[in-house]
């Protein structure tokens, strides 16, 4: 700090929340970020640096957004001086209901993504500064400190912080494994519920991510129906984080929980809440645009009030209301983005396959779920971390080890493919190719 | 003009009607509590305004909103800036500008913006305090900043001491999700509602008597709703008090740029600097652009802490409430423009002072006195001589006709937990001068009616 302040050892105390480690940043996985930050790959200036494959960002469709902005400058401004009231009105607007035009545009965009197979009511759209805020906010509303949410493994590492840190709520895992492609089963749901009960922990809900992070795959309709039956039987909530819904490679393959509910005439709906965001599908994580869509009136009202702590900038709502109301733009964007992600996915799967690596069959998202278990010296978390270390420091790729996602089977890794250029992806695939050749040679040497 | 529906009890008419069975799936205790504050009787004020809002041309007999602390006097300066600097609200030609900004979600915040905020805070204080941009943590508004600090400084069940009268929003911001309590530091008109060492000790002892652990003191300087700055000697006493008790001090300085005279505001930052920052690791400042710059919709708040661990933790926690990178980009540009900021601060100050003088004069000529104020977007009006009963009920009985007959939505002191009934907060910066004149005329008529009705009622000048 430029202003050095002496920090007394008998310091004035902070809260338990402040002192806890639930923020998750002391985890060993941060070594990956560190290695990248200290030696970042650059095509020209640092071609031997670390390639970042641990960041689920969507950079494949920016040109479409830039094109829109170029043609529609009024979205990023407030018009000429004659239109004085527009800036003033926007700058003053802090109503937690959010700009109506923006809520309508979001509801409409969510419908488009689902091919019109589900309807969304703008009055049920609650806005938050990102899905990170949405998931935490819902947890505050659905569970008390000490209660639990059941979350299928492997899951997004950020949930450990988002669902637990300030809320005091616990996560009890629903164990999934490769024997059935990591699908959630009724058995696993019951087992998780019982595991919580055995520890005297009250379960308040199930939180799924569909399409899944890190699996990169959508959840099947039959599974969604089973989960819905389960939460209804137990009289608990269901949160469906559909943040990757616009990143499904084929438009017909994503079934949203909204569709399942509609098919059942919304009979069980008041326990269901959907989280969405523009951070992945539109590649706008900096703009902090998240939403909670709830079928429960009381949750909508309460979430709206609570969103006061995490409102979206009215300037950004104004920009995105314009953009997402443009049906021509959104239709083209969704279609093109989907197509480009599919191509990237095929490129990385092919590249890995020719290196002798198999991945889980995926159909969505910005990453693939890679199986390196054959390479493990020991089929343990330590074995996985040892392999991860080599990949990070020798192959110079920052990929995410499955243990950081609480995967019960060691050897799986999440590899992002949409946050870089095609050339960079080729470089990464080449490095993996070479690494696998070396591994084969080493094995042969050891056998002979 | 879009109606602001703050008051609604949310009897939602959903386009997709979902049956909500009576054997509900349960919600959390936080969700069912009413600490959100919206069931309070004061929402009747918002309701009356929303149902019948004043408009100079289309509804000249409507309710005038004097309960909203917004700053609308200096928008032209912002609009002028935006007109001359289109690049601030766009990303210019060239690919990397937009892409980089749209991807930027680092909770450290845009460095250029943090620097601009630190510099702006220095300018507001006339250069009498320095701010290190590395200690600036960004949040989506001061609402988020105050809650976030409470999560960091106190455990559920603990308390923060807050001087009365205070901003009603604190009841929600400091308590709702955190489970932390507010114990009031009672202040009185006998010494212009200043915070005294006795009052501090009394509040601390009140908490102790209830077995509640006090973790800090939270002051607002300049004060809302008093519209007055805290004196240096009082700040020193508060600092000594929190040091003796080994607790924290949060200074919400959200109105620091709205002080009418540049020399009258002493920030706790200046007091700390004068002490070479001894014992400063217990002090945290909250700021925002919602009041000084009139940009509440943009959600720009900041925590400035002298405690390294608080800075680190607050920064991590700000993930739940980041400022849009688009907005950071716009404001980094605007607040880095020294010519703009110097002119803005000076002009805004001047215009607020003029408004304040206008309302004080108008009220005085109606026979109403206010607390001597020197900052903020409101004045603290004393109507206690008019009360039939010197009680909260008496105050509400006066508030009702003000709202429904005089048609002015002003904020009763009881909504701010004021221990003396009869005081009201009256906002003056969220309307045009003409509208303010209309409001003052209505007050004048109201007071005349009361004098005629009560004949021998003497409104004493204090």
Tab-separated table of C-alpha atoms in Angstrom, chain B:
chain	number	residue	atom	x	y	z
B	1	UNK	CA	-41.374	9.359	-16.175
B	2	UNK	CA	-41.437	5.825	-14.921
B	3	UNK	CA	-43.181	5.515	-11.593
B	4	UNK	CA	-41.036	4.278	-8.803
B	5	UNK	CA	-42.908	1.581	-7.034
B	6	UNK	CA	-41.014	1.493	-3.776
B	7	UNK	CA	-44.071	1.238	-1.593
B	8	UNK	CA	-45.780	-1.701	-3.156
B	9	UNK	CA	-46.665	-4.563	-0.922
B	10	UNK	CA	-46.153	-6.453	-4.132
B	11	UNK	CA	-49.587	-7.802	-4.705
B	12	UNK	CA	-48.176	-9.208	-7.874
B	13	UNK	CA	-50.308	-9.770	-10.863
B	14	UNK	CA	-48.157	-12.285	-12.605
B	15	UNK	CA	-48.747	-13.029	-16.241
B	16	UNK	CA	-47.955	-16.635	-15.429
B	17	UNK	CA	-50.161	-17.366	-12.434
B	18	UNK	CA	-48.613	-20.128	-10.360
B	19	UNK	CA	-50.705	-21.795	-7.717
B	20	UNK	CA	-49.064	-21.197	-4.348
B	21	UNK	CA	-50.390	-24.027	-2.160
B	22	UNK	CA	-50.937	-23.391	1.518
B	23	UNK	CA	-48.684	-26.274	2.608
B	24	UNK	CA	-45.756	-24.236	1.364
B	25	UNK	CA	-42.221	-25.316	0.898
B	26	UNK	CA	-40.572	-23.280	3.625
B	27	UNK	CA	-38.332	-20.257	3.315
B	28	UNK	CA	-35.530	-19.151	5.630
B	29	UNK	CA	-35.988	-17.061	8.783
B	30	UNK	CA	-34.266	-14.172	7.006
B	31	UNK	CA	-36.810	-14.421	4.195
B	32	UNK	CA	-39.849	-14.358	6.475
B	33	UNK	CA	-38.574	-11.658	8.805
B	34	UNK	CA	-39.748	-8.107	8.273
B	35	UNK	CA	-36.334	-6.569	8.795
B	36	UNK	CA	-36.506	-5.468	5.166
B	37	UNK	CA	-38.525	-2.635	6.680
B	38	UNK	CA	-41.130	-2.280	3.955
B	39	UNK	CA	-44.103	-2.983	6.174
B	40	UNK	CA	-43.401	0.169	8.154
B	41	UNK	CA	-46.119	2.841	8.297
B	42	UNK	CA	-43.779	5.284	6.590
B	43	UNK	CA	-44.382	3.590	3.299
B	44	UNK	CA	-47.747	5.310	3.292
B	45	UNK	CA	-45.769	8.378	2.269
B	46	UNK	CA	-44.365	6.711	-0.824
B	47	UNK	CA	-47.776	5.324	-1.633
B	48	UNK	CA	-49.451	8.719	-1.458
B	49	UNK	CA	-46.837	10.167	-3.783
B	50	UNK	CA	-46.916	7.313	-6.276
B	51	UNK	CA	-50.695	7.458	-6.469
B	52	UNK	CA	-50.824	11.230	-6.946
B	53	UNK	CA	-47.439	12.630	-7.976
B	54	UNK	CA	-47.045	16.394	-8.378
B	55	UNK	CA	-46.396	17.671	-11.854
B	56	UNK	CA	-46.064	21.392	-12.570
B	57	UNK	CA	-48.272	21.201	-15.638
B	58	UNK	CA	-50.342	18.035	-15.508
B	59	UNK	CA	-50.959	17.646	-11.779
B	60	UNK	CA	-50.230	20.865	-9.896
B	61	UNK	CA	-52.198	19.761	-6.847
B	62	UNK	CA	-50.435	16.447	-6.466
B	63	UNK	CA	-48.134	15.242	-3.685
B	64	UNK	CA	-44.646	16.764	-3.757
B	65	UNK	CA	-41.905	14.275	-3.038
B	66	UNK	CA	-39.747	15.705	-0.273
B	67	UNK	CA	-38.756	12.353	1.221
B	68	UNK	CA	-36.225	11.324	-1.416
B	69	UNK	CA	-32.633	12.373	-0.859
B	70	UNK	CA	-31.609	12.721	-4.486
B	71	UNK	CA	-29.341	15.370	-5.971
B	72	UNK	CA	-30.823	16.745	-9.172
B	73	UNK	CA	-29.224	20.206	-9.136
B	74	UNK	CA	-26.090	19.475	-11.152
B	75	UNK	CA	-27.107	17.113	-13.946
B	76	UNK	CA	-26.350	19.676	-16.615
B	77	UNK	CA	-22.660	19.484	-15.706
B	78	UNK	CA	-22.674	15.713	-16.183
B	79	UNK	CA	-24.635	15.940	-19.437
B	80	UNK	CA	-22.192	18.516	-20.736
B	81	UNK	CA	-19.270	16.266	-19.908
B	82	UNK	CA	-20.862	13.297	-21.661
B	83	UNK	CA	-21.616	15.377	-24.733
B	84	UNK	CA	-17.964	16.413	-25.014
B	85	UNK	CA	-16.536	12.982	-24.219
B	86	UNK	CA	-18.376	10.371	-26.234
B	87	UNK	CA	-15.514	7.925	-25.711
B	88	UNK	CA	-16.420	7.643	-22.038
B	89	UNK	CA	-19.797	6.074	-22.833
B	90	UNK	CA	-18.513	3.935	-25.657
B	91	UNK	CA	-15.354	2.048	-26.383
B	92	UNK	CA	-14.149	3.893	-29.434
B	93	UNK	CA	-13.137	2.258	-32.671
B	94	UNK	CA	-10.901	-0.735	-32.335
B	95	UNK	CA	-11.666	-4.140	-31.047
B	96	UNK	CA	-9.841	-4.455	-27.771
B	97	UNK	CA	-11.600	-1.663	-25.915
B	98	UNK	CA	-15.037	-3.253	-25.701
B	99	UNK	CA	-13.872	-6.836	-25.418
B	100	UNK	CA	-11.425	-6.128	-22.632
B	101	UNK	CA	-13.959	-4.090	-20.711
B	102	UNK	CA	-16.742	-6.646	-21.121
B	103	UNK	CA	-14.459	-9.447	-19.876
B	104	UNK	CA	-13.098	-7.498	-16.918
B	105	UNK	CA	-14.600	-8.936	-13.729
B	106	UNK	CA	-11.571	-8.686	-11.457
B	107	UNK	CA	-12.749	-7.763	-7.982
B	108	UNK	CA	-9.835	-5.359	-7.623
B	109	UNK	CA	-11.767	-3.131	-10.007
B	110	UNK	CA	-10.407	-1.109	-12.912
B	111	UNK	CA	-7.205	0.461	-11.664
B	112	UNK	CA	-7.917	3.688	-13.522
B	113	UNK	CA	-11.270	3.886	-11.770
B	114	UNK	CA	-9.878	3.198	-8.324
B	115	UNK	CA	-7.290	5.903	-8.844
B	116	UNK	CA	-9.957	8.309	-10.034
B	117	UNK	CA	-12.112	7.572	-6.966
B	118	UNK	CA	-9.215	8.050	-4.570
B	119	UNK	CA	-8.340	11.304	-6.266
B	120	UNK	CA	-11.962	12.504	-6.219
B	121	UNK	CA	-12.237	11.740	-2.502
B	122	UNK	CA	-9.065	13.783	-1.941
B	123	UNK	CA	-10.446	16.696	-3.919
B	124	UNK	CA	-13.674	16.695	-1.945
B	125	UNK	CA	-11.618	17.049	1.214
B	126	UNK	CA	-9.674	19.921	-0.289
B	127	UNK	CA	-6.520	17.829	-0.361
B	128	UNK	CA	-6.517	17.665	3.448
B	129	UNK	CA	-6.383	13.854	3.386
B	130	UNK	CA	-4.667	11.404	1.073
B	131	UNK	CA	-6.312	8.254	-0.237
B	132	UNK	CA	-4.372	5.248	-1.481
B	133	UNK	CA	-6.079	3.643	-4.473
B	134	UNK	CA	-4.914	0.232	-3.219
B	135	UNK	CA	-7.219	0.615	-0.228
B	136	UNK	CA	-10.278	1.396	-2.347
B	137	UNK	CA	-12.713	-1.547	-2.520
B	138	UNK	CA	-15.619	-1.183	-4.955
B	139	UNK	CA	-19.216	-2.254	-4.279
B	140	UNK	CA	-22.548	-1.774	-6.052
B	141	UNK	CA	-23.572	1.224	-3.971
B	142	UNK	CA	-23.124	2.314	-0.352
B	143	UNK	CA	-26.070	0.051	0.585
B	144	UNK	CA	-23.861	-2.908	-0.316
B	145	UNK	CA	-20.769	-1.345	1.297
B	146	UNK	CA	-22.428	-0.881	4.683
B	147	UNK	CA	-23.837	-4.422	4.689
B	148	UNK	CA	-20.535	-5.897	3.556
B	149	UNK	CA	-18.611	-4.133	6.304
B	150	UNK	CA	-21.121	-5.372	8.851
B	151	UNK	CA	-20.552	-8.968	7.697
B	152	UNK	CA	-16.826	-8.429	8.182
B	153	UNK	CA	-16.778	-6.578	11.483
B	154	UNK	CA	-19.506	-8.321	13.483
B	155	UNK	CA	-20.993	-11.754	14.117
B	156	UNK	CA	-24.750	-12.487	14.197
B	157	UNK	CA	-26.138	-11.275	17.517
B	158	UNK	CA	-23.418	-8.635	17.955
B	159	UNK	CA	-24.203	-4.931	17.727
B	160	UNK	CA	-23.131	-1.745	16.040
B	161	UNK	CA	-23.777	1.518	17.885
B	162	UNK	CA	-25.466	4.113	15.668
B	163	UNK	CA	-26.289	7.699	16.689
B	164	UNK	CA	-29.944	8.740	16.380
B	165	UNK	CA	-31.574	10.081	14.362
B	166	UNK	CA	-30.276	7.876	11.548
B	167	UNK	CA	-31.021	6.902	7.942
B	168	UNK	CA	-33.956	4.406	8.090
B	169	UNK	CA	-32.278	2.155	5.515
B	170	UNK	CA	-29.673	1.161	8.120
B	171	UNK	CA	-32.243	-1.035	9.839
B	172	UNK	CA	-32.254	-3.215	6.756
B	173	UNK	CA	-28.695	-2.724	5.511
B	174	UNK	CA	-26.905	-3.452	8.785
B	175	UNK	CA	-29.283	-6.058	10.228
B	176	UNK	CA	-31.363	-8.030	7.744
B	177	UNK	CA	-29.046	-10.676	6.344
B	178	UNK	CA	-26.239	-10.185	8.824
B	179	UNK	CA	-28.212	-10.867	12.004
B	180	UNK	CA	-26.352	-7.960	13.626
B	181	UNK	CA	-28.210	-5.568	15.929
B	182	UNK	CA	-28.270	-1.767	16.096
B	183	UNK	CA	-28.047	-0.186	19.542
B	184	UNK	CA	-28.842	3.545	19.389
B	185	UNK	CA	-26.585	6.330	20.658
B	186	UNK	CA	-29.251	8.795	21.741
B	187	UNK	CA	-28.741	12.402	20.640
B	188	UNK	CA	-30.861	15.424	21.543
B	189	UNK	CA	-31.731	18.850	20.322
B	190	UNK	CA	-30.360	20.354	23.551
B	191	UNK	CA	-26.925	20.325	21.946
B	192	UNK	CA	-27.996	20.175	18.294
B	193	UNK	CA	-28.040	16.368	18.278
B	194	UNK	CA	-24.271	16.105	18.604
B	195	UNK	CA	-22.781	12.832	19.768
B	196	UNK	CA	-21.410	13.073	23.317
B	197	UNK	CA	-19.039	10.791	25.256
B	198	UNK	CA	-21.850	10.185	27.755
B	199	UNK	CA	-24.179	9.063	25.013
B	200	UNK	CA	-21.509	6.728	23.626
B	201	UNK	CA	-20.888	5.181	27.031
B	202	UNK	CA	-24.611	4.884	27.704
B	203	UNK	CA	-25.191	3.042	24.436
B	204	UNK	CA	-22.278	0.704	25.113
B	205	UNK	CA	-23.620	-0.026	28.576
B	206	UNK	CA	-27.126	-0.608	27.221
B	207	UNK	CA	-25.707	-3.277	24.948
B	208	UNK	CA	-23.682	-4.850	27.744
B	209	UNK	CA	-26.744	-4.944	29.960
B	210	UNK	CA	-28.481	-6.974	27.251
B	211	UNK	CA	-25.432	-9.265	26.943
B	212	UNK	CA	-24.801	-7.993	23.465
B	213	UNK	CA	-21.238	-7.672	22.226
B	214	UNK	CA	-20.515	-4.306	20.653
B	215	UNK	CA	-18.225	-4.536	17.606
B	216	UNK	CA	-18.218	-0.955	16.370
B	217	UNK	CA	-19.696	2.496	15.982
B	218	UNK	CA	-21.174	3.629	12.669
B	219	UNK	CA	-21.490	7.368	12.078
B	220	UNK	CA	-22.720	9.260	9.023
B	221	UNK	CA	-20.718	12.393	8.388
B	222	UNK	CA	-22.217	14.722	7.171
B	223	UNK	CA	-25.263	13.357	8.974
B	224	UNK	CA	-28.424	12.063	7.414
B	225	UNK	CA	-31.032	13.256	8.419
B	226	UNK	CA	-29.507	16.215	10.300
B	227	UNK	CA	-27.815	17.774	7.258
B	228	UNK	CA	-24.869	18.826	9.403
B	229	UNK	CA	-21.184	17.910	9.638
B	230	UNK	CA	-19.648	16.417	12.765
B	231	UNK	CA	-17.163	18.662	14.586
B	232	UNK	CA	-13.504	17.759	14.814
B	233	UNK	CA	-13.550	17.496	18.601
B	234	UNK	CA	-16.488	15.092	18.419
B	235	UNK	CA	-14.667	12.948	15.880
B	236	UNK	CA	-11.660	12.888	18.200
B	237	UNK	CA	-13.852	11.808	21.105
B	238	UNK	CA	-15.456	9.061	19.034
B	239	UNK	CA	-12.045	7.855	17.902
B	240	UNK	CA	-10.822	7.799	21.510
B	241	UNK	CA	-13.940	5.912	22.562
B	242	UNK	CA	-13.608	3.159	19.944
B	243	UNK	CA	-9.905	2.831	20.704
B	244	UNK	CA	-10.581	2.443	24.434
B	245	UNK	CA	-13.202	-0.204	23.767
B	246	UNK	CA	-11.073	-1.793	21.034
B	247	UNK	CA	-13.913	-1.722	18.517
B	248	UNK	CA	-14.349	-0.466	14.953
B	249	UNK	CA	-15.431	2.870	13.549
B	250	UNK	CA	-17.288	3.098	10.249
B	251	UNK	CA	-17.668	6.595	8.874
B	252	UNK	CA	-20.264	6.816	6.101
B	253	UNK	CA	-19.169	9.954	4.257
B	254	UNK	CA	-21.645	9.632	1.392
B	255	UNK	CA	-22.596	13.324	1.624
B	256	UNK	CA	-19.012	14.611	1.880
B	257	UNK	CA	-19.221	16.294	-1.522
B	258	UNK	CA	-22.464	18.015	-0.601
B	259	UNK	CA	-21.112	20.304	2.104
B	260	UNK	CA	-22.081	23.877	1.345
B	261	UNK	CA	-18.759	25.401	2.355
B	262	UNK	CA	-15.542	23.575	1.521
B	263	UNK	CA	-13.864	24.327	4.809
B	264	UNK	CA	-16.542	22.951	7.102
B	265	UNK	CA	-16.234	19.238	6.543
B	266	UNK	CA	-13.686	17.338	8.609
B	267	UNK	CA	-13.334	13.742	7.493
B	268	UNK	CA	-12.213	11.078	9.930
B	269	UNK	CA	-9.364	10.613	7.430
B	270	UNK	CA	-7.991	14.025	8.403
B	271	UNK	CA	-8.174	13.230	12.100
B	272	UNK	CA	-6.278	9.988	11.486
B	273	UNK	CA	-3.651	11.690	9.391
B	274	UNK	CA	-3.107	14.248	12.147
B	275	UNK	CA	-2.445	11.306	14.485
B	276	UNK	CA	-0.020	9.734	11.992
B	277	UNK	CA	-2.563	6.953	11.474
B	278	UNK	CA	-2.087	5.593	14.974
B	279	UNK	CA	-4.928	3.151	15.808
B	280	UNK	CA	-6.318	3.635	12.319
B	281	UNK	CA	-6.652	-0.077	11.557
B	282	UNK	CA	-10.061	0.041	13.215
B	283	UNK	CA	-11.382	2.761	10.869
B	284	UNK	CA	-13.287	2.280	7.607
B	285	UNK	CA	-14.844	4.906	5.392
B	286	UNK	CA	-17.848	4.349	3.119
B	287	UNK	CA	-18.426	6.521	0.074
B	288	UNK	CA	-20.640	6.518	-3.006
B	289	UNK	CA	-21.445	8.612	-6.069
B	290	UNK	CA	-25.207	8.349	-5.526
B	291	UNK	CA	-25.581	11.643	-3.675
B	292	UNK	CA	-22.684	13.900	-4.644
B	293	UNK	CA	-22.878	13.052	-8.335
B	294	UNK	CA	-26.574	12.215	-8.486
B	295	UNK	CA	-25.959	8.761	-9.977
B	296	UNK	CA	-27.824	6.311	-7.723
B	297	UNK	CA	-28.785	4.120	-10.680
B	298	UNK	CA	-25.178	3.390	-11.578
B	299	UNK	CA	-24.484	1.640	-8.278
B	300	UNK	CA	-21.105	3.036	-7.364
B	301	UNK	CA	-19.998	2.580	-3.784
B	302	UNK	CA	-16.700	2.148	-2.063
B	303	UNK	CA	-15.166	0.946	1.179
B	304	UNK	CA	-11.915	2.613	2.138
B	305	UNK	CA	-10.248	0.760	4.979
B	306	UNK	CA	-7.018	1.345	6.890
B	307	UNK	CA	-7.075	-2.322	7.900
B	308	UNK	CA	-5.220	-4.606	5.446
B	309	UNK	CA	-7.233	-7.688	6.373
B	310	UNK	CA	-10.491	-5.809	5.955
B	311	UNK	CA	-9.380	-4.553	2.538
B	312	UNK	CA	-8.502	-8.084	1.405
B	313	UNK	CA	-11.666	-9.644	2.791
B	314	UNK	CA	-13.944	-6.853	1.556
B	315	UNK	CA	-12.440	-7.138	-1.875
B	316	UNK	CA	-13.147	-10.885	-1.966
B	317	UNK	CA	-16.659	-10.330	-0.683
B	318	UNK	CA	-17.295	-7.658	-3.269
B	319	UNK	CA	-17.667	-10.540	-5.777
B	320	UNK	CA	-21.306	-10.536	-4.708
B	321	UNK	CA	-21.733	-6.874	-5.572
B	322	UNK	CA	-19.326	-5.734	-8.283
B	323	UNK	CA	-19.728	-2.509	-10.217
B	324	UNK	CA	-20.449	-2.971	-13.935
B	325	UNK	CA	-17.169	-2.615	-15.827
B	326	UNK	CA	-19.047	-0.486	-18.365
B	327	UNK	CA	-19.866	1.992	-15.606
B	328	UNK	CA	-16.360	1.863	-14.135
B	329	UNK	CA	-15.031	2.765	-17.585
B	330	UNK	CA	-17.364	5.764	-17.888
B	331	UNK	CA	-16.613	7.103	-14.445
B	332	UNK	CA	-12.853	6.467	-14.598
B	333	UNK	CA	-12.814	8.837	-17.514
B	334	UNK	CA	-15.056	11.438	-15.887
B	335	UNK	CA	-13.428	11.468	-12.471
B	336	UNK	CA	-9.891	11.541	-13.888
B	337	UNK	CA	-10.737	14.825	-15.578
B	338	UNK	CA	-9.448	17.244	-12.940
B	339	UNK	CA	-10.915	20.252	-14.682
B	340	UNK	CA	-14.320	18.623	-14.665
B	341	UNK	CA	-14.190	17.416	-11.070
B	342	UNK	CA	-12.931	20.705	-9.652
B	343	UNK	CA	-15.645	22.639	-11.415
B	344	UNK	CA	-18.280	20.073	-10.497
B	345	UNK	CA	-17.458	20.004	-6.802
B	346	UNK	CA	-17.385	23.788	-6.581
B	347	UNK	CA	-20.574	24.386	-8.575
B	348	UNK	CA	-22.544	21.583	-6.929
B	349	UNK	CA	-21.635	22.882	-3.494
B	350	UNK	CA	-22.731	26.386	-4.440
B	351	UNK	CA	-26.068	25.304	-5.885
B	352	UNK	CA	-26.882	23.148	-2.877
B	353	UNK	CA	-26.063	26.050	-0.589
B	354	UNK	CA	-28.450	28.297	-2.529
B	355	UNK	CA	-31.220	25.688	-2.326
B	356	UNK	CA	-30.633	25.268	1.377
B	357	UNK	CA	-30.844	29.027	1.949
B	358	UNK	CA	-34.001	29.185	-0.111
B	359	UNK	CA	-35.762	26.518	1.917
B	360	UNK	CA	-34.537	27.807	5.274
B	361	UNK	CA	-35.709	31.314	4.435
B	362	UNK	CA	-39.033	30.042	3.172
B	363	UNK	CA	-39.592	27.978	6.294
B	364	UNK	CA	-38.484	30.771	8.597
B	365	UNK	CA	-40.917	33.226	7.058
B	366	UNK	CA	-43.614	30.639	7.788
B	367	UNK	CA	-42.489	30.572	11.392
B	368	UNK	CA	-40.651	27.248	11.205
B	369	UNK	CA	-37.129	26.773	12.462
B	370	UNK	CA	-34.667	24.118	11.370
B	371	UNK	CA	-31.483	22.719	12.848
B	372	UNK	CA	-28.526	24.773	11.681
B	373	UNK	CA	-27.282	22.708	8.761
B	374	UNK	CA	-24.297	22.964	6.454
B	375	UNK	CA	-24.472	19.907	4.210
B	376	UNK	CA	-26.585	17.335	2.482
B	377	UNK	CA	-29.709	17.318	0.382
B	378	UNK	CA	-32.223	18.015	3.167
B	379	UNK	CA	-32.891	20.088	6.242
B	380	UNK	CA	-34.017	18.955	9.687
B	381	UNK	CA	-37.201	20.820	10.456
B	382	UNK	CA	-38.614	21.370	13.962
B	383	UNK	CA	-42.401	21.134	14.118
B	384	UNK	CA	-42.537	20.096	17.760
B	385	UNK	CA	-44.341	23.348	18.726
B	386	UNK	CA	-47.238	22.143	16.585
B	387	UNK	CA	-47.645	18.764	18.257
B	388	UNK	CA	-50.793	18.183	20.252
B	389	UNK	CA	-48.975	15.384	22.116
B	390	UNK	CA	-45.200	15.279	22.464
B	391	UNK	CA	-45.177	11.640	21.468
B	392	UNK	CA	-44.532	9.497	18.419
B	393	UNK	CA	-48.296	9.289	17.917
B	394	UNK	CA	-48.497	13.066	18.096
B	395	UNK	CA	-45.806	13.302	15.452
B	396	UNK	CA	-47.563	10.820	13.181
B	397	UNK	CA	-50.813	12.741	13.749
B	398	UNK	CA	-49.067	15.810	12.329
B	399	UNK	CA	-47.387	13.852	9.524
B	400	UNK	CA	-50.706	12.578	8.244
B	401	UNK	CA	-52.249	15.965	7.371
B	402	UNK	CA	-48.899	17.102	5.956
B	403	UNK	CA	-49.116	14.141	3.624
B	404	UNK	CA	-52.806	14.087	2.792
B	405	UNK	CA	-53.848	17.750	3.105
B	406	UNK	CA	-50.745	19.814	2.469
B	407	UNK	CA	-49.664	17.046	0.109
B	408	UNK	CA	-45.984	16.995	0.956
B	409	UNK	CA	-44.189	13.707	1.560
B	410	UNK	CA	-41.663	14.540	4.260
B	411	UNK	CA	-39.953	12.047	6.579
B	412	UNK	CA	-41.062	11.968	10.233
B	413	UNK	CA	-38.258	11.822	12.777
B	414	UNK	CA	-39.621	8.629	14.296
B	415	UNK	CA	-38.811	6.815	11.039
B	416	UNK	CA	-35.204	7.841	11.779
B	417	UNK	CA	-35.476	6.646	15.409
B	418	UNK	CA	-35.247	10.204	16.723
B	419	UNK	CA	-35.886	10.209	20.473
B	420	UNK	CA	-37.590	13.612	20.345
B	421	UNK	CA	-40.897	13.783	18.505
B	422	UNK	CA	-41.743	16.601	16.106
B	423	UNK	CA	-38.685	16.720	13.855
B	424	UNK	CA	-38.996	16.083	10.130
B	425	UNK	CA	-36.463	15.631	7.318
B	426	UNK	CA	-37.292	17.703	4.244
B	427	UNK	CA	-35.429	17.139	0.962
B	428	UNK	CA	-34.788	20.092	-1.309
B	429	UNK	CA	-32.462	18.936	-4.072
B	430	UNK	CA	-34.650	16.415	-5.889
B	431	UNK	CA	-36.899	18.990	-7.565
B	432	UNK	CA	-36.819	22.225	-9.557
B	433	UNK	CA	-36.731	25.612	-7.846
B	434	UNK	CA	-40.300	26.227	-9.004
B	435	UNK	CA	-41.515	23.080	-7.320
B	436	UNK	CA	-39.696	24.035	-4.141
B	437	UNK	CA	-41.472	27.395	-4.221
B	438	UNK	CA	-44.809	25.619	-4.568
B	439	UNK	CA	-43.968	23.431	-1.583
B	440	UNK	CA	-42.927	26.438	0.512
B	441	UNK	CA	-46.150	28.242	-0.390
B	442	UNK	CA	-48.200	25.238	0.722
B	443	UNK	CA	-46.303	25.166	4.017
B	444	UNK	CA	-46.899	28.875	4.469
B	445	UNK	CA	-50.646	28.410	3.930
B	446	UNK	CA	-50.688	25.436	6.285
B	447	UNK	CA	-48.969	27.442	9.027
B	448	UNK	CA	-51.351	30.351	8.532
B	449	UNK	CA	-54.317	28.017	8.905
B	450	UNK	CA	-52.847	26.648	12.127
B	451	UNK	CA	-52.280	30.146	13.510
B	452	UNK	CA	-55.857	31.109	12.683
B	453	UNK	CA	-57.124	27.895	14.204
B	454	UNK	CA	-55.040	28.096	17.341
B	455	UNK	CA	-55.163	31.861	17.783
B	456	UNK	CA	-52.784	32.244	20.687
B	457	UNK	CA	-50.283	29.607	19.608
B	458	UNK	CA	-46.858	31.106	19.767
B	459	UNK	CA	-44.290	29.664	17.437
B	460	UNK	CA	-41.096	30.514	19.222
B	461	UNK	CA	-37.998	31.313	17.233
B	462	UNK	CA	-35.068	29.395	18.650
